[in-house]
Amino acid sequence: MMRSPAQLAQDQLEAYNAKDLDAFCACYSPDVQVWHPPAASPGLRGMDQFRARYAASSFANPAQRAEVGQRIVMGNKVVDHEWVYGRSAQPEAVIVIYHCEDGLIKDVFFFSS
């Protein structure tokens, strides 16, 4: 069964907070790209880079977790205003845009405060 963009966004958030790397990666396309605008090209390309980066950072930090303050769904895009805890003394506000295709997250765009 193909998951909706909203369900993908929720599933990956729950896997992220549970530190379940396999379930987290299962929400993403094998050719996922992660963008940090205004960069002109993605910072990560493909599942190998994606998995390695998250395994070494977010999933290696047991204190790191995220909460969604607001979620907007428009077609195949999900926009989350998130609070990330555990990276510093204060929570960090981020905007994340998930672009979904064929039942998986294809592109992720991070905007930090």
CSV table of C-alpha atoms in Angstrom, one decimal, residues 3 12 15-16 20-30 32 47 50-52 54-55 59 104-105:
chain,number,residue,atom,x,y,z
A,3,ARG,CA,1.6,5.9,1.8
A,12,GLN,CA,9.8,9.2,9.1
A,15,ALA,CA,11.3,6.5,13.1
A,16,TYR,CA,13.7,9.4,13.6
A,20,ASP,CA,15.0,3.2,14.0
A,21,LEU,CA,17.3,3.8,11.0
A,22,ASP,CA,15.8,1.1,8.8
A,23,ALA,CA,12.3,2.3,9.3
A,24,PHE,CA,13.5,5.9,8.7
A,25,CYS,CA,15.3,5.1,5.5
A,26,ALA,CA,12.3,3.0,4.2
A,27,CYS,CA,10.4,6.3,3.9
A,28,TYR,CA,12.9,7.7,1.4
A,29,SER,CA,13.5,7.0,-2.3
A,30,PRO,CA,16.8,5.1,-3.2
A,32,VAL,CA,16.9,10.7,-2.3
A,47,MET,CA,20.5,6.2,-0.1
A,50,PHE,CA,21.8,9.4,3.3
A,51,ARG,CA,22.0,6.4,5.5
A,52,ALA,CA,25.7,7.0,6.4
A,54,TYR,CA,22.1,9.9,9.6
A,55,ALA,CA,23.7,6.9,11.2
A,59,PHE,CA,20.9,8.4,15.1
A,104,LEU,CA,8.5,7.8,-1.1
A,105,ILE,CA,10.2,11.0,-0.1
